[in-house]
């Protein structure tokens, strides 16, 4: 299904965001505050993932996208990186079974070539096992970067049509090659942990997303915190470039 681009048309809006994208930040600080090793924060972070997946499914969210590991996270100390890899494997083994039982589809986006063959196989298995599920789609962004996504999309586009006329390149030519072309653009972007940055997450897709930042560290983010973000989202006026007056008379707004 082709989703409406927020820069070309006016996507439908709904009471509950259809697509929620989250940067799960603050695991390390959560742990340090408790005099625990940073990795303890990541373990608790996985508990928070479970709670937020359940809460999104219960609230009728269609797509939940979680930034689990950025292309830049390889720069962390080796033992923290390998802990995160083990946690990722645990999640792919155990959590996916539970998600499958709840009709949740799992997808993973990012440059997966840098992961071990074992992890790559677990990713393929998780995606295949849940491919027929029709409930919430949980996308894990792993070794993902927004710039990487744009570059790989351009490469794919040109590989398919090497003689492409530059003037013929528009959104509808490029967008199908983006890693998350199966999902509508995020309605709501959440970042925990106090920083107010996009950090090379979904650069193309966040064009008209509502942004919500909270100081809460990710391990403390739960259903109640999600509801606060949703309440904030509901108060936003999503104009997609139009004026407030046009929103009151939608018949006059047009989609061009
Ligand atoms: C950011 O906190 C968090 C990460 C880089 C890892 C996120 C991983 C999880 C939440 C657990 C695994 C999840 C899945 C889906 C397998 P930080 O370490 O940057 O925290 P800090 O800013 O306080 O140092």
Short mmCIF file of C-alpha atoms and ligand atoms in Angstrom, two decimals:
data_model
loop_
_atom_site.label_atom_id
_atom_site.label_comp_id
_atom_site.label_asym_id
_atom_site.label_seq_id
_atom_site.Cartn_x
_atom_site.Cartn_y
_atom_site.Cartn_z
CA UNK A 1 0.00 0.00 0.00
CA UNK A 2 1.27 3.46 -0.97
CA UNK A 3 1.21 5.89 1.97
CA UNK A 4 0.61 9.62 1.47
CA UNK A 5 3.78 11.72 1.63
CA UNK A 6 3.49 14.56 4.17
CA UNK A 7 5.18 16.98 1.77
CA UNK A 8 3.00 16.14 -1.24
CA UNK A 9 -0.39 15.65 0.35
CA UNK A 10 -2.18 15.80 3.67
CA UNK A 11 -2.09 12.44 5.45
CA UNK A 12 -5.02 11.36 7.58
CA UNK A 13 -4.62 12.10 11.25
CA UNK A 14 -6.19 10.07 14.00
CA UNK A 15 -6.83 10.19 17.74
CA UNK A 16 -4.20 7.54 18.39
CA UNK A 17 -0.98 8.00 16.40
CA UNK A 18 -0.75 5.28 13.76
CA UNK A 19 3.03 5.30 13.76
CA UNK A 20 5.15 6.05 16.84
CA UNK A 21 8.95 6.25 16.50
CA UNK A 22 11.11 6.29 19.63
CA UNK A 23 14.73 7.08 20.45
CA UNK A 24 15.22 5.12 23.67
CA UNK A 25 17.83 7.23 25.43
CA UNK A 26 19.09 7.38 29.01
CA UNK A 27 19.81 3.74 29.84
CA UNK A 28 23.39 4.50 30.88
CA UNK A 29 22.44 7.47 33.06
CA UNK A 30 19.61 5.51 34.66
CA UNK A 31 22.16 2.89 35.73
CA UNK A 32 24.88 5.34 36.78
CA UNK A 33 22.38 7.19 38.99
CA UNK A 34 21.86 3.88 40.84
CA UNK A 35 25.59 3.07 41.00
CA UNK A 36 25.03 0.18 38.60
CA UNK A 37 27.06 -0.67 35.50
CA UNK A 38 25.71 0.97 32.34
CA UNK A 39 24.68 -2.39 30.92
CA UNK A 40 22.18 -2.84 33.77
CA UNK A 41 20.38 0.13 32.23
CA UNK A 42 20.21 -1.64 28.89
CA UNK A 43 18.73 -4.74 30.54
CA UNK A 44 16.06 -2.61 32.17
CA UNK A 45 15.65 -0.90 28.83
CA UNK A 46 14.53 -4.20 27.35
CA UNK A 47 11.84 -4.44 30.07
CA UNK A 48 10.64 -0.99 29.02
CA UNK A 49 10.53 -2.14 25.38
CA UNK A 50 8.23 -4.98 26.42
CA UNK A 51 5.91 -2.61 28.34
CA UNK A 52 5.73 -0.07 25.51
CA UNK A 53 5.10 -2.72 22.85
CA UNK A 54 2.19 -4.08 24.93
CA UNK A 55 0.82 -0.58 25.57
CA UNK A 56 1.00 0.39 21.89
CA UNK A 57 -0.75 -2.82 20.83
CA UNK A 58 -3.47 -2.24 23.44
CA UNK A 59 -4.02 1.36 22.24
CA UNK A 60 -4.35 0.43 18.57
CA UNK A 61 -1.06 1.88 17.31
CA UNK A 62 -0.26 0.27 13.96
CA UNK A 63 3.50 0.86 13.73
CA UNK A 64 6.06 1.22 16.52
CA UNK A 65 9.65 1.91 15.50
CA UNK A 66 12.45 1.66 18.05
CA UNK A 67 15.96 3.00 17.57
CA UNK A 68 17.90 0.20 19.25
CA UNK A 69 21.39 0.73 17.84
CA UNK A 70 22.60 3.55 15.62
CA UNK A 71 25.35 3.39 13.02
CA UNK A 72 27.36 5.51 15.46
CA UNK A 73 26.89 3.23 18.50
CA UNK A 74 29.80 0.98 17.37
CA UNK A 75 32.04 3.71 18.80
CA UNK A 76 31.09 2.65 22.35
CA UNK A 77 33.42 0.53 24.53
CA UNK A 78 33.73 -3.01 23.09
CA UNK A 79 32.21 -4.72 26.14
CA UNK A 80 29.13 -2.48 26.02
CA UNK A 81 28.70 -3.18 22.29
CA UNK A 82 28.96 -6.93 22.83
CA UNK A 83 26.47 -6.74 25.73
CA UNK A 84 24.02 -4.91 23.46
CA UNK A 85 24.50 -7.60 20.79
CA UNK A 86 23.73 -10.34 23.32
CA UNK A 87 20.66 -8.43 24.48
CA UNK A 88 19.54 -8.09 20.87
CA UNK A 89 19.91 -11.86 20.42
CA UNK A 90 17.92 -12.52 23.59
CA UNK A 91 15.20 -10.19 22.38
CA UNK A 92 15.11 -11.88 18.97
CA UNK A 93 14.85 -15.32 20.57
CA UNK A 94 12.51 -14.75 23.52
CA UNK A 95 10.54 -11.60 22.93
CA UNK A 96 9.70 -12.47 19.34
CA UNK A 97 7.95 -15.67 20.48
CA UNK A 98 5.73 -13.59 22.77
CA UNK A 99 5.13 -10.96 20.12
CA UNK A 100 4.18 -13.64 17.60
CA UNK A 101 1.64 -15.04 20.07
CA UNK A 102 0.12 -11.55 20.20
CA UNK A 103 -0.20 -11.18 16.40
CA UNK A 104 2.68 -8.65 16.33
CA UNK A 105 4.84 -8.39 13.24
CA UNK A 106 8.57 -7.82 13.72
CA UNK A 107 10.79 -6.12 11.18
CA UNK A 108 14.38 -4.95 11.41
CA UNK A 109 15.83 -2.08 9.37
CA UNK A 110 19.43 -0.93 9.07
CA UNK A 111 22.70 -2.05 7.55
CA UNK A 112 22.56 -5.61 8.84
CA UNK A 113 25.79 -6.68 7.10
CA UNK A 114 27.83 -5.62 10.12
CA UNK A 115 26.05 -8.03 12.47
CA UNK A 116 27.30 -11.57 13.09
CA UNK A 117 25.84 -14.30 10.85
CA UNK A 118 24.04 -15.64 13.94
CA UNK A 119 22.24 -12.35 14.55
CA UNK A 120 21.46 -11.96 10.85
CA UNK A 121 19.88 -15.41 10.85
CA UNK A 122 17.83 -14.63 13.99
CA UNK A 123 16.59 -11.45 12.28
CA UNK A 124 15.53 -13.38 9.17
CA UNK A 125 13.81 -16.00 11.36
CA UNK A 126 11.97 -13.38 13.41
CA UNK A 127 10.75 -11.55 10.31
CA UNK A 128 9.69 -14.76 8.57
CA UNK A 129 7.94 -16.18 11.63
CA UNK A 130 5.85 -13.04 12.15
CA UNK A 131 5.37 -12.04 8.48
CA UNK A 132 1.70 -13.05 8.41
CA UNK A 133 0.73 -11.19 11.60
CA UNK A 134 -1.80 -8.40 11.19
CA UNK A 135 -1.56 -6.50 14.50
CA UNK A 136 1.06 -3.95 15.53
CA UNK A 137 4.23 -3.86 13.41
CA UNK A 138 7.32 -3.38 15.60
CA UNK A 139 10.34 -2.20 13.64
CA UNK A 140 13.73 -2.40 15.29
CA UNK A 141 16.19 0.06 13.78
CA UNK A 142 19.56 -1.65 14.20
CA UNK A 143 22.80 -0.24 12.82
CA UNK A 144 20.44 2.25 11.28
CA UNK A 145 21.17 5.84 10.27
CA UNK A 146 18.94 8.23 8.37
CA UNK A 147 21.75 9.20 6.02
CA UNK A 148 22.59 5.55 5.40
CA UNK A 149 18.92 4.99 4.52
CA UNK A 150 18.85 7.85 2.00
CA UNK A 151 22.10 6.67 0.41
CA UNK A 152 21.03 3.03 0.13
CA UNK A 153 17.70 4.16 -1.34
CA UNK A 154 19.52 6.24 -3.98
CA UNK A 155 21.81 3.34 -4.81
CA UNK A 156 18.85 0.97 -5.22
CA UNK A 157 16.96 3.50 -7.30
CA UNK A 158 19.91 3.96 -9.68
CA UNK A 159 20.69 0.24 -9.80
CA UNK A 160 17.14 -0.35 -10.99
CA UNK A 161 17.17 2.50 -13.54
CA UNK A 162 20.80 3.47 -14.33
CA UNK A 163 19.77 5.89 -17.11
CA UNK A 164 17.29 7.75 -14.90
CA UNK A 165 16.72 11.33 -16.04
CA UNK A 166 17.54 13.56 -13.00
CA UNK A 167 14.41 15.61 -13.70
CA UNK A 168 12.33 12.46 -13.41
CA UNK A 169 13.44 11.87 -9.81
CA UNK A 170 10.67 12.83 -7.46
CA UNK A 171 9.52 11.53 -4.08
CA UNK A 172 7.52 8.72 -5.62
CA UNK A 173 10.64 7.42 -7.40
CA UNK A 174 12.93 7.51 -4.37
CA UNK A 175 10.62 6.79 -1.41
CA UNK A 176 9.79 3.15 -2.32
CA UNK A 177 13.48 2.31 -1.82
CA UNK A 178 13.66 3.65 1.75
CA UNK A 179 14.00 0.94 4.38
CA UNK A 180 10.60 1.70 5.92
CA UNK A 181 8.59 2.22 2.74
CA UNK A 182 6.00 -0.21 4.13
CA UNK A 183 4.94 2.22 6.88
CA UNK A 184 3.30 5.64 6.92
CA UNK A 185 5.53 8.45 8.18
CA UNK A 186 5.65 8.63 12.00
CA UNK A 187 2.84 10.74 13.47
CA UNK A 188 4.68 10.98 16.77
CA UNK A 189 8.40 10.93 17.53
CA UNK A 190 9.42 10.42 21.14
CA UNK A 191 12.89 10.84 22.60
CA UNK A 192 13.53 9.98 26.23
CA UNK A 193 16.55 10.94 28.33
CA UNK A 194 16.42 14.73 28.04
CA UNK A 195 18.33 15.35 24.80
CA UNK A 196 16.45 17.20 22.05
CA UNK A 197 18.00 15.79 18.90
CA UNK A 198 17.01 13.57 15.98
CA UNK A 199 20.46 11.87 16.04
CA UNK A 200 20.38 10.64 12.44
CA UNK A 201 17.15 8.67 12.96
CA UNK A 202 14.44 8.70 10.27
CA UNK A 203 15.56 11.90 8.50
CA UNK A 204 13.22 11.69 5.53
CA UNK A 205 10.20 10.33 7.35
CA UNK A 206 10.18 12.78 10.29
CA UNK A 207 9.43 15.76 7.99
CA UNK A 208 6.02 16.45 9.57
CA UNK A 209 6.06 14.26 12.68
CA UNK A 210 5.10 15.76 16.01
CA UNK A 211 8.16 15.77 18.28
CA UNK A 212 7.91 14.90 21.97
CA UNK A 213 10.89 15.06 24.32
CA UNK A 214 10.89 13.89 27.91
CA UNK A 215 13.55 13.91 30.62
CA UNK A 216 12.43 10.44 31.75
CA UNK A 217 15.16 7.88 31.22
CA UNK A 218 14.16 5.01 28.92
CA UNK A 219 14.11 2.29 31.65
CA UNK A 220 11.46 4.38 33.48
CA UNK A 221 9.32 4.90 30.38
CA UNK A 222 6.10 2.90 30.70
CA UNK A 223 2.43 2.90 29.66
CA UNK A 224 1.69 5.97 31.80
CA UNK A 225 4.57 7.87 30.18
CA UNK A 226 3.32 6.80 26.76
CA UNK A 227 -0.12 8.14 27.62
CA UNK A 228 1.46 11.51 28.53
CA UNK A 229 3.09 11.61 25.10
CA UNK A 230 -0.21 10.69 23.43
CA UNK A 231 -2.03 13.41 25.42
CA UNK A 232 0.53 15.95 24.20
CA UNK A 233 0.12 14.64 20.64
CA UNK A 234 -3.64 15.10 20.78
CA UNK A 235 -3.22 18.77 21.65
CA UNK A 236 -1.11 19.47 18.59
CA UNK A 237 -2.64 21.10 15.55
CA UNK A 238 -1.32 19.13 12.59
CA UNK A 239 -1.40 21.63 9.75
CA UNK A 240 1.02 20.06 7.23
CA UNK A 241 1.79 23.55 5.93
CA UNK A 242 -1.80 24.80 5.91
CA UNK A 243 -3.22 27.64 8.02
CA UNK A 244 -5.39 27.12 11.10
CA UNK A 245 -8.32 28.66 9.21
CA UNK A 246 -8.02 26.01 6.52
CA UNK A 247 -8.24 23.29 9.15
CA UNK A 248 -11.63 24.68 10.21
CA UNK A 249 -12.86 24.47 6.61
CA UNK A 250 -11.23 21.26 5.41
CA UNK A 251 -13.12 21.28 2.09
CA UNK A 252 -11.09 24.32 1.06
CA UNK A 253 -7.66 23.02 2.00
CA UNK A 254 -6.78 20.84 -1.01
CA UNK A 255 -3.96 18.34 -0.98
CA UNK A 256 -1.45 19.87 -3.37
C1 LIG B 1 20.56 4.61 24.65
O1 LIG B 1 20.88 4.82 26.00
C2 LIG B 1 20.21 3.21 24.42
C3 LIG B 1 20.87 2.36 23.58
C4 LIG B 1 22.02 2.76 22.75
C5 LIG B 1 20.47 0.95 23.46
C6 LIG B 1 19.00 0.69 23.40
C7 LIG B 1 18.73 -0.73 23.74
C8 LIG B 1 17.70 -1.15 24.50
C9 LIG B 1 16.66 -0.25 25.02
C10 LIG B 1 17.54 -2.58 24.87
C11 LIG B 1 17.43 -3.52 23.74
C12 LIG B 1 16.28 -3.24 22.86
C13 LIG B 1 15.94 -4.02 21.83
C14 LIG B 1 14.78 -3.62 20.97
C15 LIG B 1 16.64 -5.27 21.50
P1 LIG B 1 22.35 5.31 26.35
O2 LIG B 1 23.19 4.12 26.61
O3 LIG B 1 22.84 6.21 25.26
O4 LIG B 1 22.11 6.12 27.67
P2 LIG B 1 22.93 7.39 28.17
O5 LIG B 1 22.65 8.50 27.19
O6 LIG B 1 22.33 7.65 29.51
O7 LIG B 1 24.36 7.00 28.24
#
